[in-house]
Tab-separated table of C-alpha atoms in Angstrom:
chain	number	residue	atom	x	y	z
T	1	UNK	CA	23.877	-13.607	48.790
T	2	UNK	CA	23.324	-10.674	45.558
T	3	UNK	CA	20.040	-10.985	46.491
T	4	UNK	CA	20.415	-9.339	50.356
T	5	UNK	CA	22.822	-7.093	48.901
T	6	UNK	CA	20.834	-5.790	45.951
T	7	UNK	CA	17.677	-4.804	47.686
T	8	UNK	CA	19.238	-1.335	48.608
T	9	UNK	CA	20.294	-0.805	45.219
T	10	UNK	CA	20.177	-2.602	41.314
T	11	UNK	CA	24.083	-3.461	40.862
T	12	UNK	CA	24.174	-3.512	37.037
T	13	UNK	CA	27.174	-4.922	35.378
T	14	UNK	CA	28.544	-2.362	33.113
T	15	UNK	CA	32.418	-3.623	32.567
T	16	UNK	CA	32.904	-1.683	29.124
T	17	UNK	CA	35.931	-1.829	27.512
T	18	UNK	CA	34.937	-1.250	23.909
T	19	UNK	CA	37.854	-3.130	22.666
T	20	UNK	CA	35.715	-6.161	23.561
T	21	UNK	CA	32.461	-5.184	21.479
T	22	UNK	CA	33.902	-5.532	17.917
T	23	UNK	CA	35.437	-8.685	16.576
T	24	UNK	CA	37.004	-8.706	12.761
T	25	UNK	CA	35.154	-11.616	11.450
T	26	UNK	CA	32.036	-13.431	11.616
T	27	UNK	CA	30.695	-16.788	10.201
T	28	UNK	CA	28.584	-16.031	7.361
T	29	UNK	CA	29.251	-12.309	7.492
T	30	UNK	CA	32.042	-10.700	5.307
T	31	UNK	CA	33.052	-7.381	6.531
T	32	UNK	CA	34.910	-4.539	4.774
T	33	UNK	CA	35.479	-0.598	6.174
T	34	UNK	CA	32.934	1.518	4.859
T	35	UNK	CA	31.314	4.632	5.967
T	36	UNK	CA	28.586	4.355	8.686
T	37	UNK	CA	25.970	7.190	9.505
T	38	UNK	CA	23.756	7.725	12.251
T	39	UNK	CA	21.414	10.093	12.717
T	40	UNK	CA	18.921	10.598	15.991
T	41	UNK	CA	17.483	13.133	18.589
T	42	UNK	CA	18.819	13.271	22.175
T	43	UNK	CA	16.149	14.783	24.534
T	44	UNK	CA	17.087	16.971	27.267
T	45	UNK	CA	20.642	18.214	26.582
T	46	UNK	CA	22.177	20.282	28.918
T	47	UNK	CA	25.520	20.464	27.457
T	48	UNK	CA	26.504	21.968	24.197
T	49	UNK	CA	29.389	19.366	23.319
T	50	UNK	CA	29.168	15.729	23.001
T	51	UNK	CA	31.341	13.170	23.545
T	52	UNK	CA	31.568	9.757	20.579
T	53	UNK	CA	33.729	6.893	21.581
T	54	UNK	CA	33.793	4.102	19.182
T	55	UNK	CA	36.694	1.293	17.864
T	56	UNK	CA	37.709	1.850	14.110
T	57	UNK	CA	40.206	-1.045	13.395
T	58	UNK	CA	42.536	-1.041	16.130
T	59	UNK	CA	42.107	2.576	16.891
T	60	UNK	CA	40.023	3.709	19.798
T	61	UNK	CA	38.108	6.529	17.926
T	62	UNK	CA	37.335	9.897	20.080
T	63	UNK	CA	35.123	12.722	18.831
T	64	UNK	CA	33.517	15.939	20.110
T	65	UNK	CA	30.857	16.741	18.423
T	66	UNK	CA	27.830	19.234	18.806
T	67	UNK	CA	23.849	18.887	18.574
T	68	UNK	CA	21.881	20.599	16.492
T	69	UNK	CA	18.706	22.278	17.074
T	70	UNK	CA	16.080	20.023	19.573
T	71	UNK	CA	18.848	17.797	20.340
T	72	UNK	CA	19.432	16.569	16.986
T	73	UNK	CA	22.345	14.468	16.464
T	74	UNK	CA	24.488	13.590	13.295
T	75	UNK	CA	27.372	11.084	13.096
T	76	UNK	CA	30.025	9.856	10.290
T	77	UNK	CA	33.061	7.512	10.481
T	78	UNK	CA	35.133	4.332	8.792
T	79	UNK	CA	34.501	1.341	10.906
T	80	UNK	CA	35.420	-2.288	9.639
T	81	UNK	CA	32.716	-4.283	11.070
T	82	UNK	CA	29.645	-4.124	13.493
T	83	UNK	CA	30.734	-1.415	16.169
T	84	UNK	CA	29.489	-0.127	19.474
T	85	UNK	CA	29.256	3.850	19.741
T	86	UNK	CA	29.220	5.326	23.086
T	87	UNK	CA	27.980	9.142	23.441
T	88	UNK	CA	28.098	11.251	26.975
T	89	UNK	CA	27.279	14.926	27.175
T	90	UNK	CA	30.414	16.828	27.893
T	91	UNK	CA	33.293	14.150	28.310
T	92	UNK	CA	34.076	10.578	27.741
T	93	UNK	CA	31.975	8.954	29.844
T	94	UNK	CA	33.345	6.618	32.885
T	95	UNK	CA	30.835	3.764	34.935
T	96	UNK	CA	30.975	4.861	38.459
T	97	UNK	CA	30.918	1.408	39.949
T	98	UNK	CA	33.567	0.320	37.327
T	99	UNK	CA	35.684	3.204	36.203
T	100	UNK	CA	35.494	1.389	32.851
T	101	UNK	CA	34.236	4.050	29.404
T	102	UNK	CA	30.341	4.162	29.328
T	103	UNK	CA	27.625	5.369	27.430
T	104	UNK	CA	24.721	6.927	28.406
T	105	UNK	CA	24.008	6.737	24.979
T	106	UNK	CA	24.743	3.774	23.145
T	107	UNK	CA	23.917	1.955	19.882
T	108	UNK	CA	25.078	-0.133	16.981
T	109	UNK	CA	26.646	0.999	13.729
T	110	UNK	CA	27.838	-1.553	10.099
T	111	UNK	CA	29.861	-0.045	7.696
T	112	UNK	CA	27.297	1.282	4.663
T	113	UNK	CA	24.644	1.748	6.743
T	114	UNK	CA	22.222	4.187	9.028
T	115	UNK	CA	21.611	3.792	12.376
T	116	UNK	CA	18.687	5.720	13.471
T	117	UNK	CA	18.491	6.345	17.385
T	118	UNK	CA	16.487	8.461	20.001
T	119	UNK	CA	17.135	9.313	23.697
T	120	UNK	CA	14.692	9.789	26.224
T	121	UNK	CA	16.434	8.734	29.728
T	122	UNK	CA	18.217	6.128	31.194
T	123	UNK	CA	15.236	4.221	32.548
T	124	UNK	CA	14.121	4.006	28.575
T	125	UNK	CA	17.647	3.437	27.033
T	126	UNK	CA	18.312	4.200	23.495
T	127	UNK	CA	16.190	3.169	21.119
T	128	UNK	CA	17.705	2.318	17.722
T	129	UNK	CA	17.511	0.573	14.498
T	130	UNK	CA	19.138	0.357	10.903
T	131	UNK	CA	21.428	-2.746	11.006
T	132	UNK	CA	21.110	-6.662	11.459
T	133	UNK	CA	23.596	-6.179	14.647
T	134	UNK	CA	21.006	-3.365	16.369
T	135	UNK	CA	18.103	-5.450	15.689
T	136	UNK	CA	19.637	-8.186	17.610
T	137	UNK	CA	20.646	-6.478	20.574
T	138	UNK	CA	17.266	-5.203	20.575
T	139	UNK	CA	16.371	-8.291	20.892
T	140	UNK	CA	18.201	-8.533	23.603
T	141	UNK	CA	17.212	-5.893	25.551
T	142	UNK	CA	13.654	-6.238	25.435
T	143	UNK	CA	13.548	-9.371	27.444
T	144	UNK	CA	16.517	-7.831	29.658
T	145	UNK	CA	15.005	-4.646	30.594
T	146	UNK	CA	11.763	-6.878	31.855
T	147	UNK	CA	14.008	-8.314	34.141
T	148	UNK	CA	15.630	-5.280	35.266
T	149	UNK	CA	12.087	-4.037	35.705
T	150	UNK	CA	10.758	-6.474	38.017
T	151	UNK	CA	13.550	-6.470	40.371
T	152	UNK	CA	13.521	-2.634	40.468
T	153	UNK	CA	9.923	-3.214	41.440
T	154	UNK	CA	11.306	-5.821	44.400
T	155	UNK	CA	13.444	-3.032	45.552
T	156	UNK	CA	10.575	-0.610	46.278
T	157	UNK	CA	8.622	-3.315	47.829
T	158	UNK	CA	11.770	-3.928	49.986
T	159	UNK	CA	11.635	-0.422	51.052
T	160	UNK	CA	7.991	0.205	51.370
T	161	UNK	CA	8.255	-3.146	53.879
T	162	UNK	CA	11.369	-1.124	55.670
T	163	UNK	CA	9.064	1.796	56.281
T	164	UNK	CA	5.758	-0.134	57.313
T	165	UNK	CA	8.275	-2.287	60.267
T	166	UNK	CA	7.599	-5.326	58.420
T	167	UNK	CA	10.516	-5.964	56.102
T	168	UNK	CA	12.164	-9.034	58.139
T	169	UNK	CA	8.730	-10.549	57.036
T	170	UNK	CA	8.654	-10.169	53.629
T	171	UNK	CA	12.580	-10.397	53.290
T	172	UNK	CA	12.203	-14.057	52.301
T	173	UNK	CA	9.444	-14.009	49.885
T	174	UNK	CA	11.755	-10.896	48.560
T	175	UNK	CA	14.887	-13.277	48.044
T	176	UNK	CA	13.026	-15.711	46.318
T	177	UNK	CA	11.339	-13.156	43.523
T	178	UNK	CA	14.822	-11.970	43.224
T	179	UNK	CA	16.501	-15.531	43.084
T	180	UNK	CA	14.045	-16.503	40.286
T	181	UNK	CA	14.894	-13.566	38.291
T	182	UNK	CA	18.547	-13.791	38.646
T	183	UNK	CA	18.236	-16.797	37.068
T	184	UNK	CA	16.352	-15.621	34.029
T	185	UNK	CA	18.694	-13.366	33.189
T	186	UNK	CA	20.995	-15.981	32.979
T	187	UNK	CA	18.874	-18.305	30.905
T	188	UNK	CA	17.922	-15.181	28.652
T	189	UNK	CA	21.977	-14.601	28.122
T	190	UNK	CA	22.535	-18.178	27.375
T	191	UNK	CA	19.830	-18.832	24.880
T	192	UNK	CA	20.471	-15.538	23.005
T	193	UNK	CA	23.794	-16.780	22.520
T	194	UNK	CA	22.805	-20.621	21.366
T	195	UNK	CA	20.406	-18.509	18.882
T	196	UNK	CA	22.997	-16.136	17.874
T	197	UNK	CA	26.007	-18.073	17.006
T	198	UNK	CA	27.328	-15.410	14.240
T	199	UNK	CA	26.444	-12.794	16.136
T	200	UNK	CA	28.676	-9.516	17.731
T	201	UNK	CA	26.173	-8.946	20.126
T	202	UNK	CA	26.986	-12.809	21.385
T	203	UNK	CA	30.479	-11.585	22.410
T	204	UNK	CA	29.385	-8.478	23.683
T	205	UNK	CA	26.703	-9.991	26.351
T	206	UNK	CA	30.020	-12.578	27.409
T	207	UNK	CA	32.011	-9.569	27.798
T	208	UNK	CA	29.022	-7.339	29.654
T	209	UNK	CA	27.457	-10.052	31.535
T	210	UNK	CA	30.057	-12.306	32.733
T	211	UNK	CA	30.424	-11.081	36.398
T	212	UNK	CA	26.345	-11.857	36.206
T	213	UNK	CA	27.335	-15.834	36.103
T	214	UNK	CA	30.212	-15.364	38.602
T	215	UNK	CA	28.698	-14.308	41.408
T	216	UNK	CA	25.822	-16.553	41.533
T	217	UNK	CA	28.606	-19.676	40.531
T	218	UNK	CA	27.425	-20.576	37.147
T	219	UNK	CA	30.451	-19.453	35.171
T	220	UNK	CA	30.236	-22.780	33.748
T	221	UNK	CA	27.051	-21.896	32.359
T	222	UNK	CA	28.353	-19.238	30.355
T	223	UNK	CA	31.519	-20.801	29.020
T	224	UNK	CA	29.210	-23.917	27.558
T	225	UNK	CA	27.154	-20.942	25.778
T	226	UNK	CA	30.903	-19.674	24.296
T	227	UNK	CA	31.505	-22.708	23.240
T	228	UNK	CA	27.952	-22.639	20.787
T	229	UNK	CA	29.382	-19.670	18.752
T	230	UNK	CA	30.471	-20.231	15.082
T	231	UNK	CA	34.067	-20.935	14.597
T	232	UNK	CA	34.309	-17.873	12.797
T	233	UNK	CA	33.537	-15.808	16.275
T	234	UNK	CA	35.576	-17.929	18.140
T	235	UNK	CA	38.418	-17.531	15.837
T	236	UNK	CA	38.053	-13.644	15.268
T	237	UNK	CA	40.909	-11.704	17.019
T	238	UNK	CA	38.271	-10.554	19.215
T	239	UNK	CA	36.666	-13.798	19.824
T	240	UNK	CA	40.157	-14.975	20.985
T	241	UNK	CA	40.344	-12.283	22.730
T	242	UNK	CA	37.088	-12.828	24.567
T	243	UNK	CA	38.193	-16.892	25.139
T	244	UNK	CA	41.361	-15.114	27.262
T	245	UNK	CA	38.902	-13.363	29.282
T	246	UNK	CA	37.043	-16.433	30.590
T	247	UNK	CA	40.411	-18.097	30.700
T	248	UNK	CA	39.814	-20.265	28.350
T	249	UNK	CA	43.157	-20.567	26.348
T	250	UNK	CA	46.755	-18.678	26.781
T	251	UNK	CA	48.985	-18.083	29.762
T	252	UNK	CA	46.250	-18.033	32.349
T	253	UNK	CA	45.274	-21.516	31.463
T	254	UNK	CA	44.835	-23.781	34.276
T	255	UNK	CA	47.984	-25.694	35.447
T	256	UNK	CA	49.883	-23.156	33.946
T	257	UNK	CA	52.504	-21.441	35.919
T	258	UNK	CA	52.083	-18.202	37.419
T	259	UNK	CA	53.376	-14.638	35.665
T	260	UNK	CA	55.782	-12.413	38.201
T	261	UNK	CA	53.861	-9.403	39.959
T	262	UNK	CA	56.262	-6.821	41.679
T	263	UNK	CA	54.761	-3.910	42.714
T	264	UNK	CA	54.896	-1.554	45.363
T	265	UNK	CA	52.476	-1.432	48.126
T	266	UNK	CA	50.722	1.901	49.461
T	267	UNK	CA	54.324	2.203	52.063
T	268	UNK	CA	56.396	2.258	48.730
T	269	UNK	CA	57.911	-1.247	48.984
T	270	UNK	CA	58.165	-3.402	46.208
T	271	UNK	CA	56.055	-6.841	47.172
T	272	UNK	CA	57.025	-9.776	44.738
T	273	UNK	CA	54.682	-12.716	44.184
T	274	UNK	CA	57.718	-14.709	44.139
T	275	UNK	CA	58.017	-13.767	47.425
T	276	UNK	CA	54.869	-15.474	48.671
T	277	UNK	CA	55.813	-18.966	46.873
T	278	UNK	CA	54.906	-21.976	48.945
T	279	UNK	CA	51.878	-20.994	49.718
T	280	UNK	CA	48.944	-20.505	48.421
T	281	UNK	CA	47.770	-17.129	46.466
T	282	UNK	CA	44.459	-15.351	45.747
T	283	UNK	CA	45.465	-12.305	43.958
T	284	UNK	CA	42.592	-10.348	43.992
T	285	UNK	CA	42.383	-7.648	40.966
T	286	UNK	CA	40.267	-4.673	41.988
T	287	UNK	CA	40.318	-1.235	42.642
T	288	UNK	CA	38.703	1.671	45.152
T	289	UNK	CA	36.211	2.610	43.094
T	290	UNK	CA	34.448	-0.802	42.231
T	291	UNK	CA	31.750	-1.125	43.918
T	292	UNK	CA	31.660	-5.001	43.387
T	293	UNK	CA	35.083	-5.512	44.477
T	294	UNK	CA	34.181	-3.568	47.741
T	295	UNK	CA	31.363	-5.628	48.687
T	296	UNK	CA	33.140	-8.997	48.551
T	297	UNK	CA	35.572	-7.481	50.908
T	298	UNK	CA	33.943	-8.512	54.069
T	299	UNK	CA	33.995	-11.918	53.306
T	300	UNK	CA	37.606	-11.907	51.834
T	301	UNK	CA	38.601	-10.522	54.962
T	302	UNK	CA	36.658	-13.887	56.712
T	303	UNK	CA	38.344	-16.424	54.002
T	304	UNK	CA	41.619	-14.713	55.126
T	305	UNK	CA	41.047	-15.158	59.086
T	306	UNK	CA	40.082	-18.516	58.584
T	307	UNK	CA	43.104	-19.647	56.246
T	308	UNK	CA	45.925	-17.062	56.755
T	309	UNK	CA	47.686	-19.881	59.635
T	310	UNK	CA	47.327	-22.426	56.828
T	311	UNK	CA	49.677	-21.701	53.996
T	312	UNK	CA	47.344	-19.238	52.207
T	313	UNK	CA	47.741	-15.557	51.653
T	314	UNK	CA	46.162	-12.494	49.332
T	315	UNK	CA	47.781	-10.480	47.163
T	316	UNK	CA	45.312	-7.507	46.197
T	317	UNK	CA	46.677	-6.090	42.811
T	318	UNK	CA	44.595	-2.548	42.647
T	319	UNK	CA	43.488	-1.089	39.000
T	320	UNK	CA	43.806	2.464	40.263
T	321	UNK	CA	45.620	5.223	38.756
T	322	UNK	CA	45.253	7.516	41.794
T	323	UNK	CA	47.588	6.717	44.939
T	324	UNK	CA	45.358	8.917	48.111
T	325	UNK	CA	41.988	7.264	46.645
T	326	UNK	CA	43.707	3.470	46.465
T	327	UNK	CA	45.345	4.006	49.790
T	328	UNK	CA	42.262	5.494	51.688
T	329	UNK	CA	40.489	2.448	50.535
T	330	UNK	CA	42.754	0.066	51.831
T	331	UNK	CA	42.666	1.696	55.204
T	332	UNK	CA	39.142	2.026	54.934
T	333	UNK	CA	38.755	-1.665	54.320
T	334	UNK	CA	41.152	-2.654	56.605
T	335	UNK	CA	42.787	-4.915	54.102
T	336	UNK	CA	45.984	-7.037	56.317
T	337	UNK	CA	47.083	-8.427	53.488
T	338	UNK	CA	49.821	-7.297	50.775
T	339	UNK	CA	48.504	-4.836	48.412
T	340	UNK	CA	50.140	-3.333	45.271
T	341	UNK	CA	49.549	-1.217	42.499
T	342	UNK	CA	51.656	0.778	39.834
T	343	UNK	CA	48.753	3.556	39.500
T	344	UNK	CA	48.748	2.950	35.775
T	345	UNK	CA	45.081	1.621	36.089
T	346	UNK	CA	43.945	-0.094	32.931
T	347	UNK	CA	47.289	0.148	31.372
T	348	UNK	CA	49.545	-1.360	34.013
T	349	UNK	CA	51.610	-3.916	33.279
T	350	UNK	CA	49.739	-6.377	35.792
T	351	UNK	CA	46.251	-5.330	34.158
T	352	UNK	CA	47.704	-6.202	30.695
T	353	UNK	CA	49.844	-9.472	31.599
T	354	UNK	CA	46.624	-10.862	33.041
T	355	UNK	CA	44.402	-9.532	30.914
T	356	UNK	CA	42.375	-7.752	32.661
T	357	UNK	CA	39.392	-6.048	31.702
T	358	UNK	CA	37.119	-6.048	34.183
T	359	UNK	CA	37.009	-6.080	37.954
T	360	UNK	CA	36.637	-7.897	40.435
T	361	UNK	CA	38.732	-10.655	39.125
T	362	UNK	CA	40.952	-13.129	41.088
T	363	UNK	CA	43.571	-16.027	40.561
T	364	UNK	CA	43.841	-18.587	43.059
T	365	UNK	CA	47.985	-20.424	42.499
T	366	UNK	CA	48.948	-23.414	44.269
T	367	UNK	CA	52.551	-23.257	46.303
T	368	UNK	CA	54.635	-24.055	43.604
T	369	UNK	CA	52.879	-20.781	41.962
T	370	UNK	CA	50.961	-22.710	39.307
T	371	UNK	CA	47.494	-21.609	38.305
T	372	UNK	CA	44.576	-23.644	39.660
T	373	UNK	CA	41.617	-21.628	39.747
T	374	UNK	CA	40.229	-18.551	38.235
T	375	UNK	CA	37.103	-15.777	38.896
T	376	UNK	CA	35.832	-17.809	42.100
T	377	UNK	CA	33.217	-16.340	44.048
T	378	UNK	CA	33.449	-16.219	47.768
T	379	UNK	CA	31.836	-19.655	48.608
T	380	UNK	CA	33.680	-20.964	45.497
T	381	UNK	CA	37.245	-20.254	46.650
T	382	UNK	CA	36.032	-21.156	50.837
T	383	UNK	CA	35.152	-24.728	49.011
T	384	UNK	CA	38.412	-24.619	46.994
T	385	UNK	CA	40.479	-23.837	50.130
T	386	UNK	CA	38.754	-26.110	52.334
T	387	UNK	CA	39.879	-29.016	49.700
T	388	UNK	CA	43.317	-27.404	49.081
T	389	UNK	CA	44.314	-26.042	52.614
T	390	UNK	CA	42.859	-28.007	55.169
T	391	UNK	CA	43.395	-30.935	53.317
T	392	UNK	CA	47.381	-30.275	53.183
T	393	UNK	CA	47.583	-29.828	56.888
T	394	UNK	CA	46.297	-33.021	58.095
């Protein structure tokens, strides 16, 4: 349950990949490149050089720059429609949960116009304004942030009840707050998108928030608010693009077969998925340093036990680029089941034939390696199994 899970610690979703926050064309909305500005005052700089990360075109844009006096921050560029800008003091910025680009500093920018901004702290965010695509994720994030609020305010309760003795009292009326709000967030995601049909903030929020709707099992929820978008989004490059994440269209359709993984595992032997045909396959994308992916370990390792003498099998496919952190968590985890990985991280050739662009993600292939399910949660794919597994060996 997130809820047990989160009251040690807020798990928010930050799978960034900025190639998913533009899109080149919008319903109602005609874009051309043109020079954006944006001008603002970070507070509390410790570092003399900043980092920018933005998309121009198809070009991932990287910039040092440096602030002036009192933090003061000026910023130029050619984008060709509604764009994203990250900034991080020193470097480009990486999520630690997600290893994915980040900004601790992060805002909206249109070609022609100013975005103003200011940076307090994290807890605050960035406040900006300047452009119709700004305003709405302001939107947004007001209603968000409550949310984030109130269950930051069940997590100290959580602990105060730890420290008084009494927390196995409270620990239901705990869940149930945090239940409640869970699903507000999703309702606030789904009707900003139903409001917002022309909107790049509306594929942004699928992109950011999707993991939100897959571990509480309403996936569903969010592909029906996908489906409310203009045509225009939907039929943007990006909004294509965004359709091949949920697995809505392409190669990873269901009932399509599966693409070949061969990879070597962390003894240096190549492990085929072929290899595995005739039974059935979770692979399992993740990597060591997702946090998310680590926690549904446990009960991948109990799926496993249960099924493993029934024609079903993992293959972990791991997003890392460094070969003693990936293999230390394996060992850690005490994974028994194949695991691979061509330490090319975002750019391996698994990560791009499957599309992936955020973890954890998993593909669930019958035995004659055909694609039947997609992004299940744990009591999703038990359910599935139970059906598919038990089922077969009656």
């Amino acid at each position: 349950m997130i809820a047990n899970k989160s009251l040690t610690g807020i798990l928010l979703p930050v799978y960034l990949l900025l190639h998913f926050f533009t899109a080149n064309a919008q319903g109602g909305r005609k874009n051309q490149p043109g020079t954006f500005k944006a001008e603002g005052v970070i507070h509390n700089i410790t570092d003399t050089v900043l980092a920018v990360t933005y998309i121009s075109g198809k070009d991932t844009i990287n910039k040092k720059i440096k602030p002036g006096a009192e933090g003061k921050v000026m910023l130029t560029g050619v984008v060709t429609e509604p764009t994203l800008v990250l900034i991080n003091e020193g470097s480009a910025g990486l999520d630690p949960s997600t290893g994915q680009p980040y900004g601790k500093v992060k805002f909206w920018v249109e070609p022609g116009k100013t975005t103003t901004f200011s940076f307090s702290d994290e807890a605050q965010g960035t406040l900006a304004s300047g452009n119709i695509t700004q305003e709405e994720y302001n939107s947004f994030d007001r209603l968000y942030k409550a949310t984030v609020n109130a269950q930051q305010n069940i997590i100290k309760r959580g602990g105060d009840a730890k420290k008084a003795g009494n927390f196995n009292t409270v620990k239901p009326q705990l869940d149930k707050e945090w239940d409640s709000i869970e699903v507000s967030k999703r309702n606030i995601i789904v009707n900003f998108l139903k409001q917002h049909k022309q909107s790049y903030v509306s594929l942004y929020l699928v992109q950011e928030y999707k993991n939100l709707f897959k571990w509480s099992g309403k996936t569903d929820e969010l592909i029906a608010a996908y489906h409310s978008l203009s045509s225009g989004v939907k039929s943007s490059p990006r909004g294509a693009g965004v359709a091949q994440y949920l697995g809505l269209e392409g190669d990873l359709r269901i009932g399509a077969p599966i693409k070949e993984i061969n990879e070597k595992n962390p003894s240096g032997q190549y492990v085929s998925l072929a290899g595995l045909k005739g039974k059935y396959v979770l692979i399992d994308f993740w990597a060591s340093w997702c946090a998310p992916c680590r926690m549904e370990i446990p009960e991948l390792k109990k799926i496993y036990q249960k099924f493993k003498d029934k024609s079903f099998t993992i293959l972990s496919v791991s997003i890392d680029d460094n070969r003693e952190k990936w293999v230390k968590a394996v060992n850690e985890e005490k994974m028994e089941w194949p695991n691979v990985s061509d330490l090319k991280g975002s750019d391996g050739l698994a990560a791009k034939t499957f599309n992936i662009h955020a973890i954890p993600q998993n593909i669930l292939v019958d035995p004659d390696g055909k694609i039947i399910a997609k992004n299940l949660n744990m009591g999703e794919l038990n359910k599935k199994l139970e059906s598919y597994v038990l089922k077969q060996s009656h």
